[in-house]
Structure formats: C-alpha cells, structure tokens
C-alpha cells in the first residue's frame, strides 16, 4: 500500500471481476493507488492489465451485469464512491471527475453537433447559468483546445481524428473538474498531434489545477508529462514512485525493468531489443504467489506460493521479494 496521507483520490485493495457464463475474469486484484490535488500520475502496463477497468470503476461505469466490484474502497475527497447513491454519482461525473475515453470516434454522438455535446455538460451541471453564459463558455473551451468557435455547429464526422480528440477534451474540461481520467488520449494519433494534445492537457491542467490520471502504454509520455507513475501488471500495482525514482533504472521491479528493455536506446548499439519473455498470465486464474513469476528471470521458489508485499523506501514502492529487507532503493 502507498504511504498514507489525505489525497484527492484514494483506492485501497480494489478488486474487480467480469463475470460471464463461461468464466470469471479477475481484472483488478487488491490494487492500491493515491492521487493528490494537482498531481499527474501515469498508469502504465500491458493491454489487459486492468488500467481502463480501474478508471471505469472510479466513475462506476463498469458494464452492467458483467462488471462487479468484488471488494475494496474508492474514496474521493474522503467520501466513499462505492456507497454513494446514483443520483450523487451523476452529479459528480463530468463536474468533479471527468474522463477522456480511449476512442473519440465512439465518445461523440454522430447525430449532434459538437457544440451541443459540450453544451450538454453545462446544461446538466450548471442550470443556474444563462443561455448566453453557456454559449460563451462553449466558445471559450473550443478556443482553448484550438478549434474555431464557428465550427461548433459542425458534426463529428466533419473533423479529423485529432480534432475529435480535442472536442472530447473540451467536453471533459468544460466543467473545470478536479480530477481528469485520461484513458490513452493520444493512442490513435500521429506523433505530431500526440505532442499537441499532451501540451494542451498540460496547459489546461495548469490553468484549472486539475489532477490527472494518465493511462498509457508510452513510457516516453510518462517521463515527459507525469509527476508520479504506477506500473500495473495483471491487475496489481507492482511498482510506484516519482518519475525520477522509477526512471532512474537503478532499482526496479523485474516487470518495469522489462518494459524499459523494450525501448530502443539510440546510445546503445544493440542489434535487437529485449522483449519480456512469455505472455501475460491468464486473468481467469487466481495466483497464489507472484503474478509475474512465470516470466521473471529472478523468480525463486517462494515466488510461486507467496505473494510479495509492497516494500517502500522514500516513497518508492516495489512489490517483489528481491527488495525484502532492503533500504537502498
């Protein structure tokens, strides 16, 4: 568990399952996470690690009848979200906590203009505003994300992928939320547009002092954009800390070290990269010991039967038996 302190978002021992007629998928397993006001935390890991499930759990938007929160706690400003009435959650979503979903193509309604979709957030959460004030706010947000307000009467299909993503960001930030969940906001974009979108989120975050949980596969984006990082494997946080501590590469969880080994180094004249051996463990199987031991070069016999505790030193946490009783990382 991360060191205890009052945070904007506190997640303790969260366990999420997808239950179908065929099997139970253990998507998130006993996961802990903290996010302070104004902090930007990167959440990295392979596809299927449970990152998106975590974000959907915070907003209680898991698929009905399939997604189940089997245990744990999610507190926002000290209030337990899992016990909050749905009416209060509706008031919270979009106003205090917003989310940028992975694919802007499916996040926008093709039958409504982009201006109306941004306006919908204001109609829902700010009924006291006049129509003129709401229209002015829509114009302001479109200008902030780099789209002329004159285009607010256009439909989503009239925009490029990068511009759709800007519209989605405008929708997420128009209410000036305290927490933004950004689920791979740049995945489908080219490198130039990626840089523009990240710079846009950074500027808006600084302007509104918004905390950001950035879900991504790109360690380069984390290094450039985030204050802290949590590395997730098989639904568990296996390492967390400041970007400086984790990216120093002196002491890392074997999985984090494997991720770094997959990145090409222009200073290192090696003919091949070093991918992590094997495949991610089957999420239908509950592991008695370390979930990474089948792919780990440092695995010991106890790794198969004893789950490692989170060992913490100076705010840097690593869940690995190799770091037991060590205070030098």
PDB file of C-alpha atoms in Angstrom:
ATOM      1  CA  UNK A   1       0.000   0.000   0.000  1.00  0.00           C
ATOM      2  CA  UNK A   2       1.173   3.509  -0.722  1.00  0.00           C
ATOM      3  CA  UNK A   3       2.154   5.642   2.251  1.00  0.00           C
ATOM      4  CA  UNK A   4      -0.996   7.016   3.893  1.00  0.00           C
ATOM      5  CA  UNK A   5      -1.918  10.686   3.613  1.00  0.00           C
ATOM      6  CA  UNK A   6      -5.017  12.660   2.760  1.00  0.00           C
ATOM      7  CA  UNK A   7      -5.379  12.560  -1.027  1.00  0.00           C
ATOM      8  CA  UNK A   8      -7.886  13.657  -3.634  1.00  0.00           C
ATOM      9  CA  UNK A   9      -8.373  10.036  -4.749  1.00  0.00           C
ATOM     10  CA  UNK A  10      -7.645   7.060  -2.500  1.00  0.00           C
ATOM     11  CA  UNK A  11      -8.069   3.500  -3.766  1.00  0.00           C
ATOM     12  CA  UNK A  12      -7.491   0.648  -1.323  1.00  0.00           C
ATOM     13  CA  UNK A  13      -7.487  -3.098  -2.049  1.00  0.00           C
ATOM     14  CA  UNK A  14      -9.751  -2.666  -5.089  1.00  0.00           C
ATOM     15  CA  UNK A  15     -10.848  -5.953  -6.663  1.00  0.00           C
ATOM     16  CA  UNK A  16     -12.901  -6.007  -9.876  1.00  0.00           C
ATOM     17  CA  UNK A  17     -14.252  -9.049 -11.708  1.00  0.00           C
ATOM     18  CA  UNK A  18     -16.012  -9.615 -15.029  1.00  0.00           C
ATOM     19  CA  UNK A  19     -18.450 -12.477 -14.560  1.00  0.00           C
ATOM     20  CA  UNK A  20     -19.778 -14.343 -17.580  1.00  0.00           C
ATOM     21  CA  UNK A  21     -21.386 -17.739 -18.116  1.00  0.00           C
ATOM     22  CA  UNK A  22     -18.009 -19.106 -19.237  1.00  0.00           C
ATOM     23  CA  UNK A  23     -15.607 -17.760 -16.607  1.00  0.00           C
ATOM     24  CA  UNK A  24     -14.745 -15.121 -14.044  1.00  0.00           C
ATOM     25  CA  UNK A  25     -12.090 -12.686 -15.235  1.00  0.00           C
ATOM     26  CA  UNK A  26     -10.074 -11.130 -12.403  1.00  0.00           C
ATOM     27  CA  UNK A  27      -9.370  -7.739 -13.974  1.00  0.00           C
ATOM     28  CA  UNK A  28      -8.165  -5.794 -10.909  1.00  0.00           C
ATOM     29  CA  UNK A  29      -6.680  -7.535  -7.885  1.00  0.00           C
ATOM     30  CA  UNK A  30      -6.159  -5.886  -4.499  1.00  0.00           C
ATOM     31  CA  UNK A  31      -4.971  -2.637  -6.093  1.00  0.00           C
ATOM     32  CA  UNK A  32      -3.906   0.465  -4.133  1.00  0.00           C
ATOM     33  CA  UNK A  33      -3.417   3.949  -5.568  1.00  0.00           C
ATOM     34  CA  UNK A  34      -3.207   7.571  -4.385  1.00  0.00           C
ATOM     35  CA  UNK A  35      -3.609  10.813  -6.308  1.00  0.00           C
ATOM     36  CA  UNK A  36      -3.142  14.256  -4.771  1.00  0.00           C
ATOM     37  CA  UNK A  37      -4.676  17.539  -5.896  1.00  0.00           C
ATOM     38  CA  UNK A  38      -2.893  18.909  -8.966  1.00  0.00           C
ATOM     39  CA  UNK A  39      -0.809  15.733  -9.368  1.00  0.00           C
ATOM     40  CA  UNK A  40      -0.326  13.955 -12.689  1.00  0.00           C
ATOM     41  CA  UNK A  41       0.121  10.212 -12.252  1.00  0.00           C
ATOM     42  CA  UNK A  42       0.893   7.853 -15.104  1.00  0.00           C
ATOM     43  CA  UNK A  43      -0.659   4.385 -15.091  1.00  0.00           C
ATOM     44  CA  UNK A  44       1.327   2.053 -17.349  1.00  0.00           C
ATOM     45  CA  UNK A  45       1.196  -1.625 -18.217  1.00  0.00           C
ATOM     46  CA  UNK A  46       0.368  -4.092 -20.971  1.00  0.00           C
ATOM     47  CA  UNK A  47      -3.010  -4.364 -22.643  1.00  0.00           C
ATOM     48  CA  UNK A  48      -5.286  -6.309 -20.319  1.00  0.00           C
ATOM     49  CA  UNK A  49      -3.516  -5.168 -17.131  1.00  0.00           C
ATOM     50  CA  UNK A  50      -6.721  -3.582 -15.786  1.00  0.00           C
ATOM     51  CA  UNK A  51      -5.937   0.101 -16.322  1.00  0.00           C
ATOM     52  CA  UNK A  52      -9.184   1.059 -18.069  1.00  0.00           C
ATOM     53  CA  UNK A  53     -11.187  -1.100 -15.653  1.00  0.00           C
ATOM     54  CA  UNK A  54      -9.688   0.902 -12.796  1.00  0.00           C
ATOM     55  CA  UNK A  55     -10.773   4.212 -14.354  1.00  0.00           C
ATOM     56  CA  UNK A  56     -14.279   2.924 -15.084  1.00  0.00           C
ATOM     57  CA  UNK A  57     -14.542   1.677 -11.504  1.00  0.00           C
ATOM     58  CA  UNK A  58     -13.830   5.165 -10.154  1.00  0.00           C
ATOM     59  CA  UNK A  59     -16.811   6.504 -12.116  1.00  0.00           C
ATOM     60  CA  UNK A  60     -18.850   3.330 -11.521  1.00  0.00           C
ATOM     61  CA  UNK A  61     -19.290   2.824 -15.245  1.00  0.00           C
ATOM     62  CA  UNK A  62     -18.467  -0.888 -15.436  1.00  0.00           C
ATOM     63  CA  UNK A  63     -20.624  -2.927 -17.852  1.00  0.00           C
ATOM     64  CA  UNK A  64     -23.945  -3.798 -16.240  1.00  0.00           C
ATOM     65  CA  UNK A  65     -24.486  -7.391 -15.103  1.00  0.00           C
ATOM     66  CA  UNK A  66     -20.906  -8.279 -16.107  1.00  0.00           C
ATOM     67  CA  UNK A  67     -18.549  -5.941 -14.261  1.00  0.00           C
ATOM     68  CA  UNK A  68     -18.558  -6.299 -10.470  1.00  0.00           C
ATOM     69  CA  UNK A  69     -16.517  -4.567  -7.777  1.00  0.00           C
ATOM     70  CA  UNK A  70     -15.851  -7.534  -5.514  1.00  0.00           C
ATOM     71  CA  UNK A  71     -14.025  -5.652  -2.776  1.00  0.00           C
ATOM     72  CA  UNK A  72     -12.046  -2.633  -1.715  1.00  0.00           C
ATOM     73  CA  UNK A  73     -12.623   1.079  -1.346  1.00  0.00           C
ATOM     74  CA  UNK A  74     -12.590   4.143  -3.632  1.00  0.00           C
ATOM     75  CA  UNK A  75     -12.664   7.469  -1.789  1.00  0.00           C
ATOM     76  CA  UNK A  76     -12.862  10.878  -3.403  1.00  0.00           C
ATOM     77  CA  UNK A  77     -12.062  13.742  -1.024  1.00  0.00           C
ATOM     78  CA  UNK A  78     -12.673  11.262   1.796  1.00  0.00           C
ATOM     79  CA  UNK A  79     -16.118  10.167   0.543  1.00  0.00           C
ATOM     80  CA  UNK A  80     -16.690   6.531  -0.344  1.00  0.00           C
ATOM     81  CA  UNK A  81     -17.777   6.378  -4.002  1.00  0.00           C
ATOM     82  CA  UNK A  82     -18.815   2.724  -3.905  1.00  0.00           C
ATOM     83  CA  UNK A  83     -21.530   3.509  -1.357  1.00  0.00           C
ATOM     84  CA  UNK A  84     -22.650   6.796  -2.917  1.00  0.00           C
ATOM     85  CA  UNK A  85     -26.254   6.941  -4.243  1.00  0.00           C
ATOM     86  CA  UNK A  86     -26.517   7.001  -8.039  1.00  0.00           C
ATOM     87  CA  UNK A  87     -28.048  10.499  -8.007  1.00  0.00           C
ATOM     88  CA  UNK A  88     -24.947  11.844  -6.265  1.00  0.00           C
ATOM     89  CA  UNK A  89     -22.678   9.976  -8.674  1.00  0.00           C
ATOM     90  CA  UNK A  90     -24.494  11.602 -11.599  1.00  0.00           C
ATOM     91  CA  UNK A  91     -23.763  14.996 -10.075  1.00  0.00           C
ATOM     92  CA  UNK A  92     -20.116  14.031  -9.622  1.00  0.00           C
ATOM     93  CA  UNK A  93     -19.457  12.622 -13.106  1.00  0.00           C
ATOM     94  CA  UNK A  94     -18.466  15.291 -15.578  1.00  0.00           C
ATOM     95  CA  UNK A  95     -18.396  18.053 -12.978  1.00  0.00           C
ATOM     96  CA  UNK A  96     -15.922  16.964 -10.305  1.00  0.00           C
ATOM     97  CA  UNK A  97     -14.494  13.900 -12.082  1.00  0.00           C
ATOM     98  CA  UNK A  98     -14.253  13.730 -15.886  1.00  0.00           C
ATOM     99  CA  UNK A  99     -12.907  11.106 -18.255  1.00  0.00           C
ATOM    100  CA  UNK A 100     -11.349  11.232 -21.702  1.00  0.00           C
ATOM    101  CA  UNK A 101     -12.250   7.894 -23.245  1.00  0.00           C
ATOM    102  CA  UNK A 102      -9.867   5.931 -25.423  1.00  0.00           C
ATOM    103  CA  UNK A 103     -11.556   6.356 -28.799  1.00  0.00           C
ATOM    104  CA  UNK A 104     -13.014   9.759 -29.750  1.00  0.00           C
ATOM    105  CA  UNK A 105     -14.936   8.084 -32.590  1.00  0.00           C
ATOM    106  CA  UNK A 106     -17.147   6.277 -30.063  1.00  0.00           C
ATOM    107  CA  UNK A 107     -17.166   9.082 -27.478  1.00  0.00           C
ATOM    108  CA  UNK A 108     -19.057  11.548 -29.680  1.00  0.00           C
ATOM    109  CA  UNK A 109     -22.681  11.272 -30.795  1.00  0.00           C
ATOM    110  CA  UNK A 110     -22.732  11.447 -34.621  1.00  0.00           C
ATOM    111  CA  UNK A 111     -26.265  12.916 -34.650  1.00  0.00           C
ATOM    112  CA  UNK A 112     -25.479  16.010 -32.560  1.00  0.00           C
ATOM    113  CA  UNK A 113     -23.250  18.973 -33.282  1.00  0.00           C
ATOM    114  CA  UNK A 114     -20.033  19.199 -31.284  1.00  0.00           C
ATOM    115  CA  UNK A 115     -21.189  22.462 -29.719  1.00  0.00           C
ATOM    116  CA  UNK A 116     -24.366  20.835 -28.411  1.00  0.00           C
ATOM    117  CA  UNK A 117     -22.343  17.979 -26.930  1.00  0.00           C
ATOM    118  CA  UNK A 118     -20.117  20.376 -24.995  1.00  0.00           C
ATOM    119  CA  UNK A 119     -23.211  22.383 -24.038  1.00  0.00           C
ATOM    120  CA  UNK A 120     -24.863  19.244 -22.640  1.00  0.00           C
ATOM    121  CA  UNK A 121     -22.331  19.152 -19.783  1.00  0.00           C
ATOM    122  CA  UNK A 122     -23.218  22.716 -18.816  1.00  0.00           C
ATOM    123  CA  UNK A 123     -26.972  22.059 -19.075  1.00  0.00           C
ATOM    124  CA  UNK A 124     -26.614  19.066 -16.757  1.00  0.00           C
ATOM    125  CA  UNK A 125     -24.360  20.545 -14.103  1.00  0.00           C
ATOM    126  CA  UNK A 126     -24.873  24.332 -14.258  1.00  0.00           C
ATOM    127  CA  UNK A 127     -28.629  25.024 -14.629  1.00  0.00           C
ATOM    128  CA  UNK A 128     -28.132  28.421 -12.978  1.00  0.00           C
ATOM    129  CA  UNK A 129     -26.113  29.701 -15.963  1.00  0.00           C
ATOM    130  CA  UNK A 130     -27.935  31.707 -18.639  1.00  0.00           C
ATOM    131  CA  UNK A 131     -28.019  30.517 -22.232  1.00  0.00           C
ATOM    132  CA  UNK A 132     -25.656  33.316 -23.222  1.00  0.00           C
ATOM    133  CA  UNK A 133     -23.176  32.348 -20.488  1.00  0.00           C
ATOM    134  CA  UNK A 134     -23.250  28.723 -21.588  1.00  0.00           C
ATOM    135  CA  UNK A 135     -22.690  29.616 -25.242  1.00  0.00           C
ATOM    136  CA  UNK A 136     -19.803  31.883 -24.227  1.00  0.00           C
ATOM    137  CA  UNK A 137     -18.282  29.017 -22.188  1.00  0.00           C
ATOM    138  CA  UNK A 138     -18.568  26.647 -25.165  1.00  0.00           C
ATOM    139  CA  UNK A 139     -16.826  29.224 -27.368  1.00  0.00           C
ATOM    140  CA  UNK A 140     -14.114  29.672 -24.733  1.00  0.00           C
ATOM    141  CA  UNK A 141     -13.430  25.938 -24.458  1.00  0.00           C
ATOM    142  CA  UNK A 142     -13.312  25.428 -28.213  1.00  0.00           C
ATOM    143  CA  UNK A 143     -10.824  28.286 -28.478  1.00  0.00           C
ATOM    144  CA  UNK A 144      -8.730  26.780 -25.666  1.00  0.00           C
ATOM    145  CA  UNK A 145      -8.474  23.435 -27.475  1.00  0.00           C
ATOM    146  CA  UNK A 146      -7.568  25.142 -30.739  1.00  0.00           C
ATOM    147  CA  UNK A 147     -10.832  24.849 -32.691  1.00  0.00           C
ATOM    148  CA  UNK A 148     -12.612  27.975 -34.015  1.00  0.00           C
ATOM    149  CA  UNK A 149     -15.950  28.518 -32.203  1.00  0.00           C
ATOM    150  CA  UNK A 150     -17.549  29.000 -35.624  1.00  0.00           C
ATOM    151  CA  UNK A 151     -17.283  25.214 -36.060  1.00  0.00           C
ATOM    152  CA  UNK A 152     -19.490  24.376 -33.068  1.00  0.00           C
ATOM    153  CA  UNK A 153     -22.412  23.776 -35.440  1.00  0.00           C
ATOM    154  CA  UNK A 154     -20.439  21.056 -37.269  1.00  0.00           C
ATOM    155  CA  UNK A 155     -20.941  17.327 -36.679  1.00  0.00           C
ATOM    156  CA  UNK A 156     -18.224  14.891 -35.530  1.00  0.00           C
ATOM    157  CA  UNK A 157     -17.744  13.365 -38.980  1.00  0.00           C
ATOM    158  CA  UNK A 158     -16.585  16.759 -40.248  1.00  0.00           C
ATOM    159  CA  UNK A 159     -13.495  16.686 -38.017  1.00  0.00           C
ATOM    160  CA  UNK A 160     -10.201  14.802 -38.200  1.00  0.00           C
ATOM    161  CA  UNK A 161      -9.195  12.301 -35.508  1.00  0.00           C
ATOM    162  CA  UNK A 162      -7.013  14.823 -33.719  1.00  0.00           C
ATOM    163  CA  UNK A 163      -9.753  17.459 -33.751  1.00  0.00           C
ATOM    164  CA  UNK A 164     -12.304  14.935 -32.437  1.00  0.00           C
ATOM    165  CA  UNK A 165      -9.950  14.248 -29.549  1.00  0.00           C
ATOM    166  CA  UNK A 166      -9.753  17.995 -28.870  1.00  0.00           C
ATOM    167  CA  UNK A 167     -13.558  18.140 -28.746  1.00  0.00           C
ATOM    168  CA  UNK A 168     -13.607  15.237 -26.270  1.00  0.00           C
ATOM    169  CA  UNK A 169     -11.051  17.080 -24.123  1.00  0.00           C
ATOM    170  CA  UNK A 170     -13.206  20.229 -24.258  1.00  0.00           C
ATOM    171  CA  UNK A 171     -16.197  18.179 -23.077  1.00  0.00           C
ATOM    172  CA  UNK A 172     -14.152  16.684 -20.244  1.00  0.00           C
ATOM    173  CA  UNK A 173     -12.773  20.016 -19.031  1.00  0.00           C
ATOM    174  CA  UNK A 174     -15.648  22.446 -19.641  1.00  0.00           C
ATOM    175  CA  UNK A 175     -16.869  21.983 -16.057  1.00  0.00           C
ATOM    176  CA  UNK A 176     -13.323  22.540 -14.722  1.00  0.00           C
ATOM    177  CA  UNK A 177     -13.158  19.182 -12.884  1.00  0.00           C
ATOM    178  CA  UNK A 178     -10.783  18.474 -10.006  1.00  0.00           C
ATOM    179  CA  UNK A 179      -9.880  15.043 -11.405  1.00  0.00           C
ATOM    180  CA  UNK A 180      -9.366  14.010 -15.030  1.00  0.00           C
ATOM    181  CA  UNK A 181      -9.108  10.338 -16.011  1.00  0.00           C
ATOM    182  CA  UNK A 182      -7.358  10.255 -19.388  1.00  0.00           C
ATOM    183  CA  UNK A 183      -7.538   6.789 -20.969  1.00  0.00           C
ATOM    184  CA  UNK A 184      -4.829   6.701 -23.648  1.00  0.00           C
ATOM    185  CA  UNK A 185      -5.885  10.066 -25.092  1.00  0.00           C
ATOM    186  CA  UNK A 186      -3.205  10.005 -27.814  1.00  0.00           C
ATOM    187  CA  UNK A 187      -3.157   6.334 -28.884  1.00  0.00           C
ATOM    188  CA  UNK A 188      -4.802   6.753 -32.304  1.00  0.00           C
ATOM    189  CA  UNK A 189      -2.986   9.980 -33.182  1.00  0.00           C
ATOM    190  CA  UNK A 190       0.229  10.613 -35.082  1.00  0.00           C
ATOM    191  CA  UNK A 191       3.325  11.798 -33.206  1.00  0.00           C
ATOM    192  CA  UNK A 192       2.890  15.493 -34.010  1.00  0.00           C
ATOM    193  CA  UNK A 193      -0.749  15.558 -32.900  1.00  0.00           C
ATOM    194  CA  UNK A 194       0.149  13.500 -29.808  1.00  0.00           C
ATOM    195  CA  UNK A 195       2.558  16.213 -28.698  1.00  0.00           C
ATOM    196  CA  UNK A 196      -0.049  18.914 -29.305  1.00  0.00           C
ATOM    197  CA  UNK A 197      -2.751  17.052 -27.340  1.00  0.00           C
ATOM    198  CA  UNK A 198      -0.437  16.399 -24.385  1.00  0.00           C
ATOM    199  CA  UNK A 199       0.669  20.029 -24.328  1.00  0.00           C
ATOM    200  CA  UNK A 200      -2.984  21.057 -24.443  1.00  0.00           C
ATOM    201  CA  UNK A 201      -3.863  18.813 -21.471  1.00  0.00           C
ATOM    202  CA  UNK A 202      -0.831  20.136 -19.593  1.00  0.00           C
ATOM    203  CA  UNK A 203      -1.844  23.772 -20.161  1.00  0.00           C
ATOM    204  CA  UNK A 204      -5.464  23.151 -19.176  1.00  0.00           C
ATOM    205  CA  UNK A 205      -4.344  21.156 -16.107  1.00  0.00           C
ATOM    206  CA  UNK A 206      -2.168  24.080 -15.002  1.00  0.00           C
ATOM    207  CA  UNK A 207      -4.953  26.570 -15.681  1.00  0.00           C
ATOM    208  CA  UNK A 208      -7.618  24.672 -13.718  1.00  0.00           C
ATOM    209  CA  UNK A 209      -5.229  22.919 -11.234  1.00  0.00           C
ATOM    210  CA  UNK A 210      -6.707  19.587 -12.270  1.00  0.00           C
ATOM    211  CA  UNK A 211      -5.292  16.268 -11.069  1.00  0.00           C
ATOM    212  CA  UNK A 212      -4.729  13.824 -13.952  1.00  0.00           C
ATOM    213  CA  UNK A 213      -4.583  10.032 -14.008  1.00  0.00           C
ATOM    214  CA  UNK A 214      -2.998   9.309 -17.397  1.00  0.00           C
ATOM    215  CA  UNK A 215      -3.435   5.757 -18.683  1.00  0.00           C
ATOM    216  CA  UNK A 216      -0.878   4.953 -21.371  1.00  0.00           C
ATOM    217  CA  UNK A 217       1.462   2.350 -22.854  1.00  0.00           C
ATOM    218  CA  UNK A 218       4.043   5.000 -23.707  1.00  0.00           C
ATOM    219  CA  UNK A 219       6.807   5.345 -21.111  1.00  0.00           C
ATOM    220  CA  UNK A 220       8.136   8.348 -23.023  1.00  0.00           C
ATOM    221  CA  UNK A 221       4.844  10.176 -22.445  1.00  0.00           C
ATOM    222  CA  UNK A 222       5.033   9.336 -18.726  1.00  0.00           C
ATOM    223  CA  UNK A 223       8.597  10.650 -18.473  1.00  0.00           C
ATOM    224  CA  UNK A 224       7.663  13.895 -20.197  1.00  0.00           C
ATOM    225  CA  UNK A 225       4.224  14.550 -18.746  1.00  0.00           C
ATOM    226  CA  UNK A 226       3.797  12.914 -15.310  1.00  0.00           C
ATOM    227  CA  UNK A 227       4.917  13.670 -11.750  1.00  0.00           C
ATOM    228  CA  UNK A 228       4.482  10.115 -10.478  1.00  0.00           C
ATOM    229  CA  UNK A 229       3.913   6.699 -12.036  1.00  0.00           C
ATOM    230  CA  UNK A 230       2.264   3.406 -11.070  1.00  0.00           C
ATOM    231  CA  UNK A 231       3.210   0.270 -13.021  1.00  0.00           C
ATOM    232  CA  UNK A 232       0.360  -2.231 -13.275  1.00  0.00           C
ATOM    233  CA  UNK A 233       0.655  -5.929 -14.081  1.00  0.00           C
ATOM    234  CA  UNK A 234      -2.223  -8.443 -14.024  1.00  0.00           C
ATOM    235  CA  UNK A 235      -4.458  -6.022 -12.155  1.00  0.00           C
ATOM    236  CA  UNK A 236      -1.885  -5.192  -9.457  1.00  0.00           C
ATOM    237  CA  UNK A 237       0.401  -2.224  -8.883  1.00  0.00           C
ATOM    238  CA  UNK A 238       3.885  -3.795  -8.866  1.00  0.00           C
ATOM    239  CA  UNK A 239       5.823  -0.516  -8.595  1.00  0.00           C
ATOM    240  CA  UNK A 240       5.119   3.141  -7.918  1.00  0.00           C
ATOM    241  CA  UNK A 241       7.033   6.314  -7.167  1.00  0.00           C
ATOM    242  CA  UNK A 242       8.123   9.617  -8.602  1.00  0.00           C
ATOM    243  CA  UNK A 243       9.044   9.604 -12.272  1.00  0.00           C
ATOM    244  CA  UNK A 244      12.636  10.401 -11.295  1.00  0.00           C
ATOM    245  CA  UNK A 245      12.898   7.433  -8.904  1.00  0.00           C
ATOM    246  CA  UNK A 246      11.342   4.897 -11.282  1.00  0.00           C
ATOM    247  CA  UNK A 247      13.065   6.111 -14.458  1.00  0.00           C
ATOM    248  CA  UNK A 248      16.466   6.237 -12.783  1.00  0.00           C
ATOM    249  CA  UNK A 249      16.533   2.495 -13.618  1.00  0.00           C
ATOM    250  CA  UNK A 250      18.784   1.653 -10.657  1.00  0.00           C
ATOM    251  CA  UNK A 251      16.147  -0.281  -8.698  1.00  0.00           C
ATOM    252  CA  UNK A 252      13.023  -1.516 -10.466  1.00  0.00           C
ATOM    253  CA  UNK A 253      10.541  -4.352 -10.304  1.00  0.00           C
ATOM    254  CA  UNK A 254      11.589  -7.012 -12.862  1.00  0.00           C
ATOM    255  CA  UNK A 255       8.479  -6.192 -14.918  1.00  0.00           C
ATOM    256  CA  UNK A 256       9.315  -2.476 -15.002  1.00  0.00           C
ATOM    257  CA  UNK A 257      12.890  -3.323 -15.963  1.00  0.00           C
ATOM    258  CA  UNK A 258      11.467  -5.482 -18.755  1.00  0.00           C
ATOM    259  CA  UNK A 259       9.389  -2.570 -20.047  1.00  0.00           C
ATOM    260  CA  UNK A 260      12.488  -0.371 -20.130  1.00  0.00           C
ATOM    261  CA  UNK A 261      14.300  -3.143 -22.003  1.00  0.00           C
ATOM    262  CA  UNK A 262      11.710  -2.943 -24.790  1.00  0.00           C
ATOM    263  CA  UNK A 263      12.589   0.698 -25.509  1.00  0.00           C
ATOM    264  CA  UNK A 264      15.240   1.325 -28.192  1.00  0.00           C
ATOM    265  CA  UNK A 265      18.248   3.292 -26.922  1.00  0.00           C
ATOM    266  CA  UNK A 266      19.946   5.452 -29.555  1.00  0.00           C
ATOM    267  CA  UNK A 267      23.150   5.450 -27.487  1.00  0.00           C
ATOM    268  CA  UNK A 268      23.277   1.655 -27.271  1.00  0.00           C
ATOM    269  CA  UNK A 269      24.353  -0.108 -30.462  1.00  0.00           C
ATOM    270  CA  UNK A 270      22.482  -3.376 -29.918  1.00  0.00           C
ATOM    271  CA  UNK A 271      21.058  -5.320 -32.903  1.00  0.00           C
ATOM    272  CA  UNK A 272      17.846  -6.356 -31.111  1.00  0.00           C
ATOM    273  CA  UNK A 273      15.517  -5.204 -28.352  1.00  0.00           C
ATOM    274  CA  UNK A 274      14.941  -7.342 -25.262  1.00  0.00           C
ATOM    275  CA  UNK A 275      11.218  -8.145 -25.026  1.00  0.00           C
ATOM    276  CA  UNK A 276       9.728  -9.689 -21.893  1.00  0.00           C
ATOM    277  CA  UNK A 277       9.527 -13.449 -22.319  1.00  0.00           C
ATOM    278  CA  UNK A 278       6.187 -15.239 -22.370  1.00  0.00           C
ATOM    279  CA  UNK A 279       2.690 -13.812 -22.215  1.00  0.00           C
ATOM    280  CA  UNK A 280       0.641 -12.035 -19.581  1.00  0.00           C
ATOM    281  CA  UNK A 281      -0.881 -14.516 -17.170  1.00  0.00           C
ATOM    282  CA  UNK A 282      -4.427 -15.740 -17.734  1.00  0.00           C
ATOM    283  CA  UNK A 283      -6.747 -13.312 -15.875  1.00  0.00           C
ATOM    284  CA  UNK A 284      -9.153 -16.181 -15.197  1.00  0.00           C
ATOM    285  CA  UNK A 285      -6.565 -17.792 -12.913  1.00  0.00           C
ATOM    286  CA  UNK A 286      -6.062 -16.586  -9.339  1.00  0.00           C
ATOM    287  CA  UNK A 287      -2.351 -16.589  -8.472  1.00  0.00           C
ATOM    288  CA  UNK A 288      -1.284 -17.813  -5.068  1.00  0.00           C
ATOM    289  CA  UNK A 289       2.142 -16.218  -5.335  1.00  0.00           C
ATOM    290  CA  UNK A 290       3.673 -13.512  -7.555  1.00  0.00           C
ATOM    291  CA  UNK A 291       1.655 -12.905 -10.712  1.00  0.00           C
ATOM    292  CA  UNK A 292       4.865 -12.219 -12.696  1.00  0.00           C
ATOM    293  CA  UNK A 293       6.969 -15.194 -11.580  1.00  0.00           C
ATOM    294  CA  UNK A 294       6.314 -17.253 -14.757  1.00  0.00           C
ATOM    295  CA  UNK A 295       8.021 -14.545 -16.850  1.00  0.00           C
ATOM    296  CA  UNK A 296      10.649 -13.379 -14.360  1.00  0.00           C
ATOM    297  CA  UNK A 297      14.374 -14.149 -14.758  1.00  0.00           C
ATOM    298  CA  UNK A 298      14.841 -13.675 -11.000  1.00  0.00           C
ATOM    299  CA  UNK A 299      11.994 -15.944  -9.833  1.00  0.00           C
ATOM    300  CA  UNK A 300      12.610 -18.008  -6.703  1.00  0.00           C
ATOM    301  CA  UNK A 301      10.700 -20.996  -5.369  1.00  0.00           C
ATOM    302  CA  UNK A 302       8.824 -18.846  -2.840  1.00  0.00           C
ATOM    303  CA  UNK A 303       7.572 -16.591  -5.659  1.00  0.00           C
ATOM    304  CA  UNK A 304       5.239 -19.389  -6.747  1.00  0.00           C
ATOM    305  CA  UNK A 305       3.445 -19.626  -3.410  1.00  0.00           C
ATOM    306  CA  UNK A 306       3.950 -16.357  -1.513  1.00  0.00           C
ATOM    307  CA  UNK A 307       2.617 -13.068  -2.881  1.00  0.00           C
ATOM    308  CA  UNK A 308       5.219 -10.310  -2.380  1.00  0.00           C
ATOM    309  CA  UNK A 309       4.446  -7.368  -0.108  1.00  0.00           C
ATOM    310  CA  UNK A 310       4.919  -3.793  -1.264  1.00  0.00           C
ATOM    311  CA  UNK A 311       8.343  -2.694   0.002  1.00  0.00           C
ATOM    312  CA  UNK A 312       8.584   1.095   0.291  1.00  0.00           C
ATOM    313  CA  UNK A 313      11.628   3.333   0.676  1.00  0.00           C
ATOM    314  CA  UNK A 314      11.437   7.121   0.418  1.00  0.00           C
ATOM    315  CA  UNK A 315       8.108   6.986  -1.433  1.00  0.00           C
ATOM    316  CA  UNK A 316       9.304   4.383  -3.949  1.00  0.00           C
ATOM    317  CA  UNK A 317       7.335   1.135  -3.693  1.00  0.00           C
ATOM    318  CA  UNK A 318       8.253  -2.220  -5.277  1.00  0.00           C
ATOM    319  CA  UNK A 319       6.218  -5.421  -4.800  1.00  0.00           C
ATOM    320  CA  UNK A 320       8.987  -8.001  -5.171  1.00  0.00           C
ATOM    321  CA  UNK A 321      10.735 -10.483  -2.860  1.00  0.00           C
ATOM    322  CA  UNK A 322      14.096  -9.245  -4.175  1.00  0.00           C
ATOM    323  CA  UNK A 323      13.594  -5.987  -2.252  1.00  0.00           C
ATOM    324  CA  UNK A 324      12.609  -7.531   1.073  1.00  0.00           C
ATOM    325  CA  UNK A 325      14.641  -6.059   3.966  1.00  0.00           C
ATOM    326  CA  UNK A 326      16.421  -3.667   1.595  1.00  0.00           C
ATOM    327  CA  UNK A 327      16.585   0.057   2.336  1.00  0.00           C
ATOM    328  CA  UNK A 328      18.814   1.184  -0.511  1.00  0.00           C
ATOM    329  CA  UNK A 329      16.342   1.812  -3.317  1.00  0.00           C
TER     330      UNK A 329
END
